[in-house]
Structure formats: C-alpha cells, structure tokens
Short mmCIF file of C-alpha atoms and ligand atoms in Angstrom, two decimals:
data_model
loop_
_atom_site.label_atom_id
_atom_site.label_comp_id
_atom_site.label_asym_id
_atom_site.label_seq_id
_atom_site.Cartn_x
_atom_site.Cartn_y
_atom_site.Cartn_z
CA MET J 31 2.60 21.07 26.44
CA GLU J 32 0.77 23.36 24.09
CA LYS J 33 -3.06 23.33 24.32
CA PHE J 34 -5.26 23.74 21.29
CA ASP J 35 -8.99 24.32 20.77
CA ASN J 36 -11.02 21.15 20.79
CA SER J 37 -11.93 21.85 17.17
CA VAL J 38 -8.26 21.38 16.19
CA TYR J 39 -8.09 17.93 17.77
CA GLU J 40 -11.46 16.98 16.32
CA ILE J 41 -10.52 17.93 12.76
CA ILE J 42 -7.35 15.83 13.05
CA GLU J 43 -9.29 12.89 14.50
CA ARG J 44 -11.80 12.99 11.65
CA ALA J 45 -8.97 13.29 9.11
CA GLU J 46 -7.28 10.26 10.63
CA VAL J 47 -10.48 8.20 10.31
CA LYS J 48 -10.91 9.25 6.67
CA ALA J 49 -7.28 8.36 5.97
CA GLN J 50 -7.48 4.80 7.28
CA ASN J 51 -7.82 3.06 3.90
CA ILE J 52 -4.91 4.96 2.41
CA PHE J 53 -2.83 4.37 5.54
CA LYS J 54 -3.43 0.63 5.19
CA GLU J 55 -2.20 0.68 1.60
CA LEU J 56 0.82 2.79 2.58
CA ASP J 57 1.67 0.26 5.31
CA LYS J 58 1.52 -2.53 2.73
CA ILE J 59 3.84 -0.63 0.39
CA ALA J 60 6.25 0.03 3.28
CA LEU J 61 6.27 -3.64 4.29
CA PHE J 62 6.92 -4.69 0.70
CA ASN J 63 9.79 -2.23 0.29
CA GLN J 64 11.25 -2.98 3.72
CA GLU J 65 11.44 -6.64 2.74
CA LYS J 66 13.00 -5.75 -0.61
CA VAL J 67 15.68 -3.74 1.20
CA LEU J 68 16.26 -6.32 3.94
CA ASP J 69 16.54 -9.09 1.34
CA ALA J 70 19.26 -7.05 -0.37
CA PHE J 71 21.18 -6.65 2.91
CA ARG J 72 20.94 -10.40 3.52
CA LYS J 73 21.89 -11.32 -0.03
CA GLU J 74 24.97 -9.08 0.02
CA GLU J 75 25.86 -10.31 3.53
CA ILE J 76 26.39 -6.79 4.80
CA ALA J 77 28.70 -6.82 7.81
CA GLU J 78 30.24 -4.33 10.20
CA ARG J 79 33.36 -4.04 8.04
CA HIS J 80 31.24 -2.54 5.24
CA LEU J 81 30.25 0.41 7.41
CA LYS J 82 33.85 1.67 7.59
CA GLY J 83 35.36 4.23 5.26
CA SER J 84 38.48 4.42 3.14
CA SER J 85 41.05 7.09 2.37
CA GLY J 86 43.23 8.32 -0.48
CA TYR J 87 42.42 6.68 -3.81
CA GLY J 88 39.81 4.48 -2.20
CA TYR J 89 40.99 1.31 -4.00
CA GLY J 90 39.21 -1.77 -2.71
CA ASP J 91 36.68 0.26 -0.73
CA ILE J 92 34.42 -2.65 0.24
CA GLY J 93 31.87 -0.38 1.91
CA LYS J 94 31.33 1.60 -1.25
CA GLU J 95 31.19 -1.56 -3.36
CA ALA J 96 28.62 -3.19 -1.07
CA LEU J 97 26.48 -0.05 -0.99
CA CYS J 98 26.44 0.08 -4.79
CA LYS J 99 25.40 -3.59 -4.92
CA LEU J 100 22.56 -2.94 -2.46
CA TYR J 101 21.18 -0.14 -4.60
CA ALA J 102 21.42 -2.32 -7.71
CA ASP J 103 19.49 -5.06 -5.86
CA VAL J 104 16.81 -2.64 -4.70
CA PHE J 105 16.31 -1.17 -8.18
CA HIS J 106 16.66 -4.59 -9.86
CA THR J 107 19.39 -3.23 -12.10
CA GLU J 108 22.72 -4.70 -13.21
CA SER J 109 24.71 -1.99 -11.55
CA ALA J 110 24.58 1.16 -9.44
CA LEU J 111 26.78 4.05 -8.43
CA VAL J 112 26.19 5.51 -4.97
CA SER J 113 28.48 8.16 -3.58
CA PRO J 114 28.82 10.94 -1.03
CA LEU J 115 31.05 12.56 -3.69
CA ILE J 116 27.93 13.24 -5.75
CA ALA J 117 26.90 16.65 -4.43
CA ASN J 118 23.12 16.42 -4.89
CA GLY J 119 20.36 15.25 -7.17
CA THR J 120 21.22 17.76 -9.88
CA HIS J 121 24.82 16.50 -9.88
CA ALA J 122 23.69 12.85 -10.19
CA LEU J 123 21.46 13.76 -13.12
CA THR J 124 24.23 15.87 -14.69
CA ILE J 125 26.79 13.05 -14.43
CA THR J 126 24.32 10.74 -16.12
CA LEU J 127 23.54 13.16 -18.95
CA PHE J 128 27.22 13.86 -19.67
CA GLY J 129 28.01 10.16 -19.24
CA LEU J 130 25.48 9.05 -21.83
CA LEU J 131 25.49 11.83 -24.44
CA ARG J 132 28.15 12.85 -26.98
CA ALA J 133 28.46 15.79 -29.41
CA GLY J 134 25.76 15.59 -32.07
CA ASP J 135 23.39 13.54 -29.89
CA THR J 136 20.01 14.86 -28.78
CA LEU J 137 18.43 14.65 -25.34
CA TYR J 138 14.64 14.43 -25.54
CA SER J 139 12.39 15.12 -22.54
CA VAL J 140 8.94 13.57 -23.00
CA SER J 141 7.50 14.86 -19.71
CA GLY J 142 7.79 18.56 -20.48
CA ALA J 143 10.39 20.85 -18.94
CA PRO J 144 12.81 19.07 -16.60
CA TYR J 145 13.34 20.22 -13.01
CA ASP J 146 14.42 23.88 -12.69
CA THR J 147 18.04 23.19 -11.81
CA LEU J 148 18.53 21.18 -15.03
CA GLN J 149 17.71 24.12 -17.29
CA GLY J 150 21.22 25.51 -16.85
CA VAL J 151 22.78 22.07 -17.28
CA ILE J 152 21.01 21.61 -20.60
CA LYS J 153 21.34 25.03 -22.19
CA GLY J 154 23.03 27.49 -19.85
CA THR J 155 26.55 28.87 -19.93
CA GLY J 156 29.58 27.54 -18.08
CA GLY J 157 29.79 24.04 -19.58
CA SER J 158 26.22 23.06 -20.43
CA LEU J 159 25.27 20.17 -22.72
CA ARG J 160 24.58 22.71 -25.46
CA GLU J 161 28.12 24.09 -25.23
CA TYR J 162 29.38 20.53 -25.76
CA GLY J 163 27.31 20.19 -28.94
CA ILE J 164 24.49 18.16 -27.40
CA ASN J 165 21.03 19.19 -28.55
CA TYR J 166 17.81 19.25 -26.60
CA LYS J 167 14.14 18.76 -27.41
CA GLU J 168 11.06 18.44 -25.28
CA THR J 169 7.40 17.58 -25.65
CA ALA J 170 4.96 19.05 -23.16
CA LEU J 171 2.48 16.83 -21.35
CA LYS J 172 -1.09 16.87 -22.63
CA ASN J 173 -3.60 17.08 -19.76
CA GLY J 174 -0.94 15.69 -17.46
CA GLU J 175 -0.30 12.64 -19.68
CA PHE J 176 2.40 11.73 -22.21
CA ASP J 177 1.55 13.06 -25.68
CA TYR J 178 2.09 9.78 -27.53
CA ASP J 179 1.34 11.08 -31.03
CA GLU J 180 3.75 13.95 -30.72
CA ILE J 181 6.41 11.71 -29.16
CA ARG J 182 6.13 9.18 -32.00
CA LYS J 183 6.48 11.96 -34.57
CA THR J 184 9.50 13.46 -32.84
CA LEU J 185 11.29 10.13 -32.40
CA LYS J 186 10.70 9.12 -36.03
CA GLY J 187 11.72 12.54 -37.31
CA ASP J 188 14.99 12.94 -35.42
CA LEU J 189 17.50 10.11 -35.53
CA THR J 190 20.01 12.05 -33.41
CA ILE J 191 17.88 11.44 -30.30
CA LYS J 192 19.83 9.11 -28.04
CA VAL J 193 18.39 9.62 -24.56
CA VAL J 194 14.69 9.89 -23.73
CA PHE J 195 14.20 11.66 -20.41
CA VAL J 196 11.28 11.32 -17.99
CA THR J 197 10.76 13.21 -14.72
CA ARG J 198 8.89 10.95 -12.28
CA SER J 199 8.03 13.56 -9.68
CA ARG J 200 5.74 16.48 -10.32
CA GLY J 201 8.48 18.77 -9.01
CA TYR J 202 6.89 22.15 -8.45
CA SER J 203 4.19 21.84 -11.08
CA GLU J 204 0.50 21.06 -10.79
CA ARG J 205 0.53 17.67 -12.50
CA ASP J 206 0.49 14.37 -10.63
CA ALA J 207 3.70 12.40 -10.35
CA PHE J 208 3.95 9.38 -12.66
CA SER J 209 3.59 5.87 -11.32
CA SER J 210 6.39 3.49 -12.25
CA LYS J 211 3.88 1.54 -14.33
CA LYS J 212 3.04 4.62 -16.39
CA ILE J 213 6.73 5.25 -16.93
CA GLY J 214 6.92 1.61 -18.03
CA GLU J 215 4.22 2.26 -20.65
CA ILE J 216 6.08 5.18 -22.21
CA THR J 217 9.29 3.14 -22.06
CA SER J 218 7.74 0.25 -24.04
CA PHE J 219 6.33 2.77 -26.50
CA VAL J 220 9.73 4.41 -27.02
CA LYS J 221 11.51 1.05 -27.37
CA GLY J 222 8.84 -0.06 -29.86
CA ILE J 223 9.91 2.82 -32.09
CA ASN J 224 13.63 2.34 -31.62
CA GLN J 225 15.09 -0.43 -29.47
CA ASN J 226 18.40 1.46 -29.09
CA LEU J 227 17.02 4.54 -27.38
CA ILE J 228 18.09 4.94 -23.75
CA VAL J 229 15.27 5.78 -21.33
CA PHE J 230 16.55 7.79 -18.37
CA VAL J 231 14.35 8.74 -15.40
CA ASP J 232 14.81 11.56 -12.89
CA ASN J 233 13.73 9.51 -9.86
CA CYS J 234 13.97 12.31 -7.26
CA TYR J 235 11.16 12.16 -4.65
CA GLY J 236 9.80 8.93 -6.12
CA GLU J 237 11.68 6.14 -4.33
CA PHE J 238 9.57 3.77 -2.23
CA CYS J 239 6.31 5.68 -2.82
CA ASP J 240 5.16 2.65 -4.78
CA TYR J 241 5.75 -1.12 -4.83
CA TYR J 242 7.83 -0.69 -7.95
CA GLU J 243 10.57 1.52 -9.30
CA PRO J 244 10.78 2.63 -12.95
CA THR J 245 13.59 0.12 -13.55
CA ASP J 246 11.10 -2.69 -12.80
CA PHE J 247 9.40 -1.68 -16.05
CA GLY J 248 12.27 -1.55 -18.53
CA VAL J 249 13.77 1.87 -17.82
CA ASP J 250 17.51 1.75 -18.65
CA ILE J 251 18.89 4.10 -16.02
CA LEU J 252 17.72 6.45 -13.27
CA ALA J 253 19.25 8.89 -10.81
CA GLY J 254 18.35 10.70 -7.63
CA SER J 255 19.37 12.42 -4.43
CA LEU J 256 20.34 10.85 -1.09
CA ILE J 257 18.96 13.73 0.96
CA LYS J 258 15.50 12.91 -0.28
CA ASN J 259 13.57 9.62 0.00
CA ILE J 260 16.22 6.97 -0.34
CA GLY J 261 18.66 8.43 2.20
CA GLY J 262 15.99 7.83 4.84
CA GLY J 263 16.72 11.17 6.51
CA ILE J 264 20.06 9.78 7.72
CA ALA J 265 22.38 10.02 4.70
CA PRO J 266 24.17 13.36 5.13
CA THR J 267 24.76 14.08 1.42
CA GLY J 268 25.17 12.33 -1.92
CA GLY J 269 23.46 10.93 -4.98
CA TYR J 270 22.95 7.68 -6.86
CA ILE J 271 22.63 6.32 -10.38
CA ALA J 272 21.31 2.81 -11.13
CA GLY J 273 20.83 0.98 -14.40
CA LYS J 274 22.39 -1.18 -17.11
CA ALA J 275 26.02 -1.99 -16.35
CA ASN J 276 27.54 -0.39 -19.46
CA LEU J 277 25.57 2.82 -18.94
CA VAL J 278 26.43 3.08 -15.24
CA GLU J 279 30.08 2.56 -16.18
CA ASP J 280 29.88 5.50 -18.59
CA CYS J 281 28.56 7.56 -15.67
CA ALA J 282 31.30 6.36 -13.30
CA ASN J 283 33.88 7.43 -15.88
CA ARG J 284 32.32 10.84 -15.90
CA LEU J 285 32.13 11.04 -12.09
CA THR J 286 35.88 10.43 -11.71
CA ALA J 287 37.93 10.03 -14.89
CA PRO J 288 37.70 7.96 -18.08
CA GLY J 289 39.14 4.53 -17.37
CA LEU J 290 39.08 4.97 -13.59
CA GLY J 291 35.33 4.97 -13.02
CA ASN J 292 34.17 3.70 -9.65
CA GLU J 293 37.56 2.08 -8.89
CA VAL J 294 38.61 5.32 -7.20
CA GLY J 295 36.93 7.67 -4.74
CA SER J 296 37.21 7.39 -0.97
CA TYR J 297 35.17 8.54 2.01
CA ILE J 298 37.00 8.52 5.31
CA ILE J 299 33.91 8.90 7.48
CA GLY J 300 32.43 5.62 6.33
CA TYR J 301 29.07 4.52 5.06
CA ALA J 302 27.09 3.62 8.20
CA ASN J 303 24.62 6.47 7.62
CA TYR J 304 24.09 5.38 4.05
CA PHE J 305 23.39 1.76 4.93
CA GLU J 306 21.12 2.69 7.81
CA GLY J 307 19.39 5.40 5.77
CA LEU J 308 18.57 2.93 3.00
CA PHE J 309 17.31 0.47 5.60
CA LEU J 310 15.01 3.10 7.15
CA ALA J 311 13.89 4.70 3.89
CA PRO J 312 10.78 2.57 3.19
CA THR J 313 9.21 3.46 6.56
CA VAL J 314 10.45 7.05 6.52
CA VAL J 315 8.84 7.58 3.11
CA ARG J 316 5.66 5.93 4.44
CA ASN J 317 5.68 8.31 7.44
CA ALA J 318 6.11 11.34 5.20
CA ILE J 319 3.25 10.32 2.93
CA LYS J 320 0.99 9.46 5.87
CA GLY J 321 1.62 12.92 7.32
CA SER J 322 0.94 14.50 3.96
CA VAL J 323 -2.35 12.59 3.58
CA LEU J 324 -3.41 13.67 7.07
CA VAL J 325 -2.71 17.32 6.25
CA ALA J 326 -4.69 16.97 3.02
CA PHE J 327 -7.79 15.50 4.71
CA ALA J 328 -7.70 18.09 7.49
CA LEU J 329 -7.29 21.05 5.13
CA GLN J 330 -9.91 19.64 2.78
CA GLU J 331 -12.41 19.93 5.65
CA LEU J 332 -11.57 23.63 5.88
CA GLY J 333 -12.18 24.00 2.15
CA PHE J 334 -8.60 24.05 0.85
CA GLU J 335 -7.66 22.26 -2.34
CA THR J 336 -4.60 20.01 -2.38
CA THR J 337 -2.83 18.13 -5.16
CA PRO J 338 -2.82 15.17 -5.14
CA LYS J 339 -6.33 14.97 -3.68
CA ALA J 340 -6.56 13.75 -0.11
CA ASP J 341 -8.01 10.37 -1.05
CA SER J 342 -5.61 9.44 -3.85
CA LEU J 343 -2.37 7.49 -3.61
CA CYS J 344 0.83 9.47 -4.10
CA ASN J 345 3.62 8.75 -6.53
CA ASP J 346 5.98 11.20 -4.86
CA ILE J 347 6.23 12.91 -1.46
CA ILE J 348 5.17 16.41 -2.56
CA ARG J 349 1.77 17.91 -1.87
CA SER J 350 0.65 21.32 -3.02
CA ILE J 351 -1.92 23.30 -1.05
CA ARG J 352 -3.77 26.26 -2.46
CA PHE J 353 -4.43 29.10 -0.03
CA ASN J 354 -6.82 32.02 -0.46
CA THR J 355 -4.49 34.82 0.57
CA LYS J 356 -0.84 35.71 0.72
CA GLU J 357 -1.14 35.97 4.52
CA GLU J 358 -2.46 32.42 4.85
CA LEU J 359 0.36 31.14 2.66
CA ILE J 360 3.11 32.92 4.61
CA SER J 361 1.62 31.91 7.94
CA PHE J 362 1.54 28.25 6.80
CA ILE J 363 5.25 28.24 5.91
CA GLN J 364 6.16 30.04 9.12
CA THR J 365 4.17 27.55 11.17
CA ILE J 366 6.02 24.59 9.62
CA GLN J 367 9.30 26.27 10.63
CA GLN J 368 8.00 27.00 14.12
CA TYR J 369 7.24 23.29 14.61
CA SER J 370 10.65 22.08 13.37
CA PRO J 371 13.22 20.38 15.60
CA ILE J 372 16.00 22.67 14.33
CA ASP J 373 15.79 26.47 14.08
CA SER J 374 12.23 26.61 15.40
CA ASN J 375 12.89 30.18 16.54
CA VAL J 376 13.79 31.38 13.05
CA LEU J 377 11.05 33.27 11.23
CA PRO J 378 11.21 32.67 7.47
CA ILE J 379 10.22 35.64 5.30
CA PRO J 380 9.77 36.01 1.54
CA TYR J 381 13.03 36.86 -0.27
CA ASP J 382 14.46 37.24 -3.77
CA MET J 383 16.18 34.13 -5.06
CA PRO J 384 18.44 33.97 -8.12
CA GLY J 385 16.64 32.35 -11.04
CA TYR J 386 13.15 33.01 -9.72
CA GLU J 387 10.85 35.78 -10.92
CA ASP J 388 8.86 35.98 -7.72
CA GLN J 389 9.90 36.12 -4.10
CA VAL J 390 10.14 32.75 -2.38
CA ILE J 391 9.54 31.67 1.22
CA MET J 392 10.89 28.42 2.65
CA ALA J 393 10.68 26.42 5.87
CA ALA J 394 13.47 23.91 6.44
CA GLY J 395 14.16 23.21 10.09
CA THR J 396 16.09 20.07 9.25
CA PHE J 397 18.95 18.03 10.74
CA VAL J 398 20.53 17.59 7.31
CA ALA J 399 20.68 21.05 5.71
CA GLY J 400 18.05 21.35 3.00
CA ALA J 401 16.93 17.71 3.26
CA SER J 402 13.43 17.62 1.86
CA ILE J 403 12.70 14.13 3.20
CA GLU J 404 12.44 16.00 6.50
CA LEU J 405 9.32 18.11 7.07
CA SER J 406 9.75 21.21 4.93
CA ALA J 407 7.70 23.58 2.81
CA ASP J 408 8.19 26.32 0.29
CA ALA J 409 6.22 28.68 -1.90
CA PRO J 410 6.69 31.39 -4.51
CA ILE J 411 4.79 34.52 -3.50
CA LYS J 412 2.41 34.77 -6.43
CA GLU J 413 -1.19 34.01 -7.33
CA PRO J 414 -2.60 31.42 -7.01
CA TYR J 415 -1.08 31.09 -3.54
CA ILE J 416 0.30 27.56 -3.60
CA ALA J 417 2.56 26.05 -0.95
CA TYR J 418 4.51 22.83 -1.51
CA LEU J 419 4.80 20.56 1.47
CA GLN J 420 7.10 17.57 1.65
CA GLY J 421 8.75 15.16 4.01
CA GLY J 422 8.40 14.34 7.66
CA ILE J 423 10.61 11.58 9.03
CA THR J 424 7.99 10.74 11.64
CA TYR J 425 4.22 10.81 11.17
CA GLU J 426 3.77 12.21 14.68
CA HIS J 427 5.90 15.25 13.84
CA VAL J 428 3.67 16.14 10.90
CA LYS J 429 0.59 15.61 13.05
CA ILE J 430 1.86 18.00 15.72
CA ALA J 431 2.78 20.62 13.11
CA LEU J 432 -0.72 20.22 11.68
CA ARG J 433 -2.20 21.31 15.02
CA GLY J 434 -0.33 24.60 14.73
CA ILE J 435 -1.39 25.02 11.09
CA LEU J 436 -5.06 24.45 11.95
CA LYS J 437 -4.85 26.83 14.89
CA HIS J 438 -3.67 29.63 12.62
CA LEU J 439 -6.20 28.90 9.89
CA ILE J 440 -9.10 28.76 12.32
CA ASN J 441 -8.13 31.67 14.57
CA GLY J 442 -6.33 33.74 11.96
C1 PLP P 187 15.15 17.70 -5.96
C2 PLP P 187 15.01 17.37 -7.37
C3 PLP P 187 16.09 17.37 -8.25
C4 PLP P 187 17.50 17.67 -7.83
O1 PLP P 187 17.60 18.60 -6.88
P1 PLP P 187 18.84 18.79 -5.88
O2 PLP P 187 18.32 19.89 -5.05
O3 PLP P 187 19.99 19.14 -6.72
O4 PLP P 187 19.06 17.54 -5.13
C5 PLP P 187 15.86 17.04 -9.56
N1 PLP P 187 14.64 16.70 -9.99
C6 PLP P 187 13.57 16.67 -9.18
C7 PLP P 187 12.23 16.26 -9.72
C8 PLP P 187 13.72 16.99 -7.85
O5 PLP P 187 12.67 16.94 -7.04
#
C-alpha cells in the first residue's frame, strides 16, 4: 500500500469534517431518489423476463417497454424513450431537435450557447438543422442567470420560435448549473408568454443531483446520455428522451422511421445493465458528488479556487479547478489517470483535437469507454489553467486519487 506524508492524510481528514453538512444533504437526496427509482420498479412489477433482450424487428420487446416506463415514472412524464440504439447524449438531443422542429421553425436557446457538440447539429454541414430550413437564435446568460427581459422581447418578436432550449449543466463553462426549480421558473415565464412553446432541456450531467428533475416543474421534454449519471456507471451505451407523450412519439419516429416509432428496435444482449444502472444511479451520483466536494475542500485549503465553491450544493457532477501553472494542471490530469482502475499505466499528454483551438489533455481510465460518470478529468491547455473533474462511481476511489493529487501539489 502506498504511503503518503501525514500532511496529506490530515488535509483529507479536515476536508471530510468540513464536508459533513453537505454530505448529509447529499445522503438525503440519494435516499429520496433511490426511493423514487425503487417505487418505479415496484409499480412496473419489473421481473427477470424484462432483463432479456430481443432480436430482429424487436416487436413486443417487453424489456425495452418496461425500461421506457421506468424512465417515464422517474421523470414524472407521460412517456419516455430509452435505447442502446441512441449512440450518446448528442444523438439523443439531435433526435429530439429533429423530432420536434420542421422547416421554417426556430430553435431558441435561452441559456447561451448549447454544448459544443450541438454547434454542428444546429448550423454545421452534413445535415444540420439549418440545412433543413430550421433557424436558430440564442440569448446569452446575464451574470449566470436567464436574461428575462431579452427573452421576453425575443419571444414576442419572433413567432416562428417553436422550441425553447435550456442546458441544465454548466458543461465546460464557468457558470453554475441550473437547479430544476430555476429551470421551472424560466419554463413558467416562457409559457406565460406563449402556452404553445415547447420547453426542451439538455439534462446531461444533471440527473439525481437534486430531489427534482426539470420535468417536475413543467418542462415538456428532456434528453440525456446513459454513460453519464443515469446509467449508474453500468449502462454500456445509449441515451434517453422523456416528456409529453405526443412529443416523445415524434422523437421515436425520428429515431427509427415515421409510423414505426418505438415499435421496432431490438437489442439481443438484453437490458439487465440498464435496469441495474438506473437502480444504482442515485447512489452513484451521490458518491461522485461527495468525492467532488471532498476534492474541493482539500484544494481550497491549499489555496485553489473551484467552481462550484466547496461549500455549495451542486446541480451537476462537474467541478472546475483553477491551477496556477500549466505544470500543475497537467500533473493533476495525469494523477487522475494514474489512480484509475483501467489504463493506470497510460500517461495522458496534451494533444490537438478537431474542433478545439487549444491542445487538450484528458484522463479517462474507465470501464465504459469515455463514461464521465466514472472518475475522469480534462482540460484545455490555456490560461487560466482550469481542469474539469467529474464522476467517481465510489467515494473511496476519489478519496484515494485525492491523496495522489495532494502529494504532487505539496511536493511538486
Ligand atoms: C455530455 C454532454 C452532452 C452530450 O455529450 P455526448 O458526449 O454526446 O454524450 C450534451 N450536453 C451536455 C451539457 C453534456 O454534458
């Protein structure tokens, strides 16, 4: 077993004491969400037969049907679409956008620029919304909050707006993630202006961070990835969409073919990992956030700034940490990799990535390739030197990795 300086253990001990109040709240949220999920399993009478897969067309795939019902129960929506055939979060969001919008309609983002990968979907080449005659508008956040005046003006001035888009997570920006309640406030505001507008939320990284989901506050439809929070670190791939029945049906028609919707689509391997992942997700998300809070308190003691602040509750599982030098930043990412269960011997280095101006360095020693519910970190190599840390399927794993991080920061 690796030995560390006493100072490393002491910093972690002090951080753990400081984190107690937040940990208690996180445990309450996990209990609440675990019960919500278990209630759904009991209500839908999930049985062993649901864990099995189907082949060919996938007609009468009871596993898929039950999984969709569970998600609808958890999000308190009329309907949901959950599928390993959805490649990732971007695909789930893309299906929803193309499912809801038609030529001449406008998509309106009220939380500033959407996540990076959606830029191409909205206005790139190769079949973007723009190429299909769907327009796009956005209003930037004002001091991290919705710019209500500007949003009112835009909605009143453009009657082609059909879908109002909100990104729950901070993604890789410096703002805080939105609570579901805050998303509820903008939803009521939007509906007050025009009842027919569809409010659509990018829910990636947000699931189970809070007692509520955006759909508890009037949001019409949301979408996300299964290799983040809600897959519980067990789902091997996939995405989901949940919302009003007619809207989800439009999305199902886009996922497969008009008129076929969710009636087709098989998965021979079966859904056991998806059911179990959903069941584990509330505590896995709790573990990840607990680890993240511990890191924040420990690094705060060494004078590093993190967002969100160590003592605030999180609305997503991402934490950014600002380092003083490029060397500190690179060493941090490398240390996360070194303390990963998979590929611990691989040394990540900064490299050029398509679509990014600066070099990027990433640590992802994960069981499911690229799963950011597992402990992972990444950073663009540019000033200010900010690393983004997320995930951790067990709290203890993050705590052990933190020892290595502190060792490097203290001893250089
Ligand atoms: C991860 C993420 C997505 C989708 O990313 P994929 O890598 O395609 O799963 C979209 N929006 C946000 C805010 C995200 O965090």
